[in-house]
Tab-separated table of C-alpha atoms in Angstrom:
chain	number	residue	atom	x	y	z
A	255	UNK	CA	81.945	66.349	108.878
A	256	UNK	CA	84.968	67.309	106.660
A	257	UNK	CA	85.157	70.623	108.477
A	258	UNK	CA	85.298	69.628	111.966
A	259	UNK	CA	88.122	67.047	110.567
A	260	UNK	CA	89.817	69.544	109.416
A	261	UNK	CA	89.123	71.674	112.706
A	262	UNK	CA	90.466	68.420	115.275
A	263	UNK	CA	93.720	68.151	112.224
A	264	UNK	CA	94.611	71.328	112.159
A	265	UNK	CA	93.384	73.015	116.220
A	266	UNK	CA	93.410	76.439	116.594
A	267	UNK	CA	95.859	76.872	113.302
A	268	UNK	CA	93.351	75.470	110.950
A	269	UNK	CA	93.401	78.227	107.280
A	270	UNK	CA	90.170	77.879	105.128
A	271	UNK	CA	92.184	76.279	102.509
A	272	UNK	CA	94.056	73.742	104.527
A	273	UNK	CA	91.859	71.181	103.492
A	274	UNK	CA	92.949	71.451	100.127
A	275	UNK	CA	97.200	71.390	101.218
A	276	UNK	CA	97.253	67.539	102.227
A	277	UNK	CA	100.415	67.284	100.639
A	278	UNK	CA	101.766	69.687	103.962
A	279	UNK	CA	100.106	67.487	106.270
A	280	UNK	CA	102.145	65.206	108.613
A	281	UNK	CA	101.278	61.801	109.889
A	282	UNK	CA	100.348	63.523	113.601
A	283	UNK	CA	97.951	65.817	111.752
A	284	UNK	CA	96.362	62.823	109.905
A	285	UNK	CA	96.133	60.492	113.272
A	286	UNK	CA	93.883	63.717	114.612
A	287	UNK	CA	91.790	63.876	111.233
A	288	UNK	CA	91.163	60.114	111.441
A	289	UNK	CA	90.421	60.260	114.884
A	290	UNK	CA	88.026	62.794	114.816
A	291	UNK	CA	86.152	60.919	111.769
A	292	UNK	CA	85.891	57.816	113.666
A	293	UNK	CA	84.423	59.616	116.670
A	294	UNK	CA	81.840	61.509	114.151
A	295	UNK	CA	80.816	58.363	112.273
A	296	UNK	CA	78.122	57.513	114.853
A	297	UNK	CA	76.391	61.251	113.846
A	298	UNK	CA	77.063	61.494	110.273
A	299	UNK	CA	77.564	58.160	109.313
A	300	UNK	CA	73.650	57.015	109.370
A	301	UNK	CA	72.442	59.978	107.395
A	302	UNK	CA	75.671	59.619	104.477
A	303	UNK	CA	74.439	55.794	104.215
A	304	UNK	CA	71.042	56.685	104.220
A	305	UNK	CA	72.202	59.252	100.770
A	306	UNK	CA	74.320	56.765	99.717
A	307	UNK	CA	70.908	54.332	99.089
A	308	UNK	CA	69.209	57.129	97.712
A	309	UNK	CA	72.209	58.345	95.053
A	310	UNK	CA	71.930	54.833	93.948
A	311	UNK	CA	68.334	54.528	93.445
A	312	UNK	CA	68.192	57.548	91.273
A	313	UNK	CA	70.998	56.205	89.374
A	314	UNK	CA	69.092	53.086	88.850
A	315	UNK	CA	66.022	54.741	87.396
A	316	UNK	CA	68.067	57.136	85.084
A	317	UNK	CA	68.917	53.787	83.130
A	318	UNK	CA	64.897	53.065	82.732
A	319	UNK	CA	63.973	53.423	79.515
A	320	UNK	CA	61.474	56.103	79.326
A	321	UNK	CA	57.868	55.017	77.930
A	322	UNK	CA	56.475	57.442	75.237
Protein backbone atom coordinates (compact mmCIF):
# COMPACT_ATOMS: atom_id res chain seq x y z
CA UNK A 1 0.00 0.00 0.00
CA UNK A 2 2.81 2.46 1.02
CA UNK A 3 4.40 1.95 -2.38
CA UNK A 4 1.66 2.66 -4.66
CA UNK A 5 1.20 5.91 -2.26
CA UNK A 6 4.24 6.79 -2.88
CA UNK A 7 3.84 5.87 -6.73
CA UNK A 8 0.19 8.24 -7.07
CA UNK A 9 2.58 11.16 -4.68
CA UNK A 10 5.32 11.19 -6.52
CA UNK A 11 3.99 9.94 -10.70
CA UNK A 12 6.44 9.11 -12.97
CA UNK A 13 9.30 11.06 -10.73
CA UNK A 14 8.90 8.80 -7.81
CA UNK A 15 13.16 7.80 -6.40
CA UNK A 16 13.27 4.59 -4.20
CA UNK A 17 14.05 6.70 -1.30
CA UNK A 18 11.42 9.34 -1.64
CA UNK A 19 9.44 7.80 0.85
CA UNK A 20 11.86 8.47 3.35
CA UNK A 21 12.31 12.67 2.17
CA UNK A 22 8.75 13.81 3.55
CA UNK A 23 10.30 16.77 4.75
CA UNK A 24 10.62 17.75 0.55
CA UNK A 25 7.15 16.93 0.06
CA UNK A 26 4.57 19.70 -0.70
CA UNK A 27 0.97 19.86 0.28
CA UNK A 28 -0.06 18.86 -3.66
CA UNK A 29 2.15 15.79 -3.28
CA UNK A 30 0.46 14.87 0.07
CA UNK A 31 -3.33 15.56 -1.32
CA UNK A 32 -2.19 12.68 -4.09
CA UNK A 33 -0.68 10.32 -1.27
CA UNK A 34 -3.89 10.71 0.77
CA UNK A 35 -5.94 10.27 -2.06
CA UNK A 36 -4.56 7.31 -3.27
CA UNK A 37 -4.77 5.71 0.43
CA UNK A 38 -8.33 6.44 0.69
CA UNK A 39 -9.04 4.83 -2.68
CA UNK A 40 -6.80 1.63 -1.51
CA UNK A 41 -8.44 1.29 1.90
CA UNK A 42 -11.29 -0.85 0.50
CA UNK A 43 -8.26 -3.57 -0.69
CA UNK A 44 -5.85 -3.31 2.03
CA UNK A 45 -7.76 -2.05 4.68
CA UNK A 46 -9.71 -5.52 5.60
CA UNK A 47 -6.60 -7.62 5.60
CA UNK A 48 -4.36 -4.69 7.94
CA UNK A 49 -7.51 -4.91 10.44
CA UNK A 50 -7.71 -8.41 10.19
CA UNK A 51 -3.44 -8.27 11.44
CA UNK A 52 -4.21 -5.68 13.56
CA UNK A 53 -6.64 -8.39 15.73
CA UNK A 54 -4.13 -10.87 15.38
CA UNK A 55 -0.87 -8.54 16.62
CA UNK A 56 -3.04 -8.00 19.56
CA UNK A 57 -3.94 -11.43 20.42
CA UNK A 58 -0.38 -12.54 20.47
CA UNK A 59 0.40 -9.67 22.57
CA UNK A 60 -2.23 -10.74 24.94
CA UNK A 61 -0.92 -14.25 25.41
CA UNK A 62 2.80 -13.12 25.76
CA UNK A 63 1.54 -11.61 29.21
CA UNK A 64 0.15 -15.32 30.26
CA UNK A 65 2.03 -16.60 32.75
CA UNK A 66 3.56 -19.71 31.56
CA UNK A 67 2.57 -23.02 33.60
CA UNK A 68 5.63 -25.23 34.52
Amino acid sequence: MIAACEAAAHGTLAMPNAGFEREHRDRTTWRRYIAAAMRLEATYGPRMRCLRREIGQLERLMTLPIAA
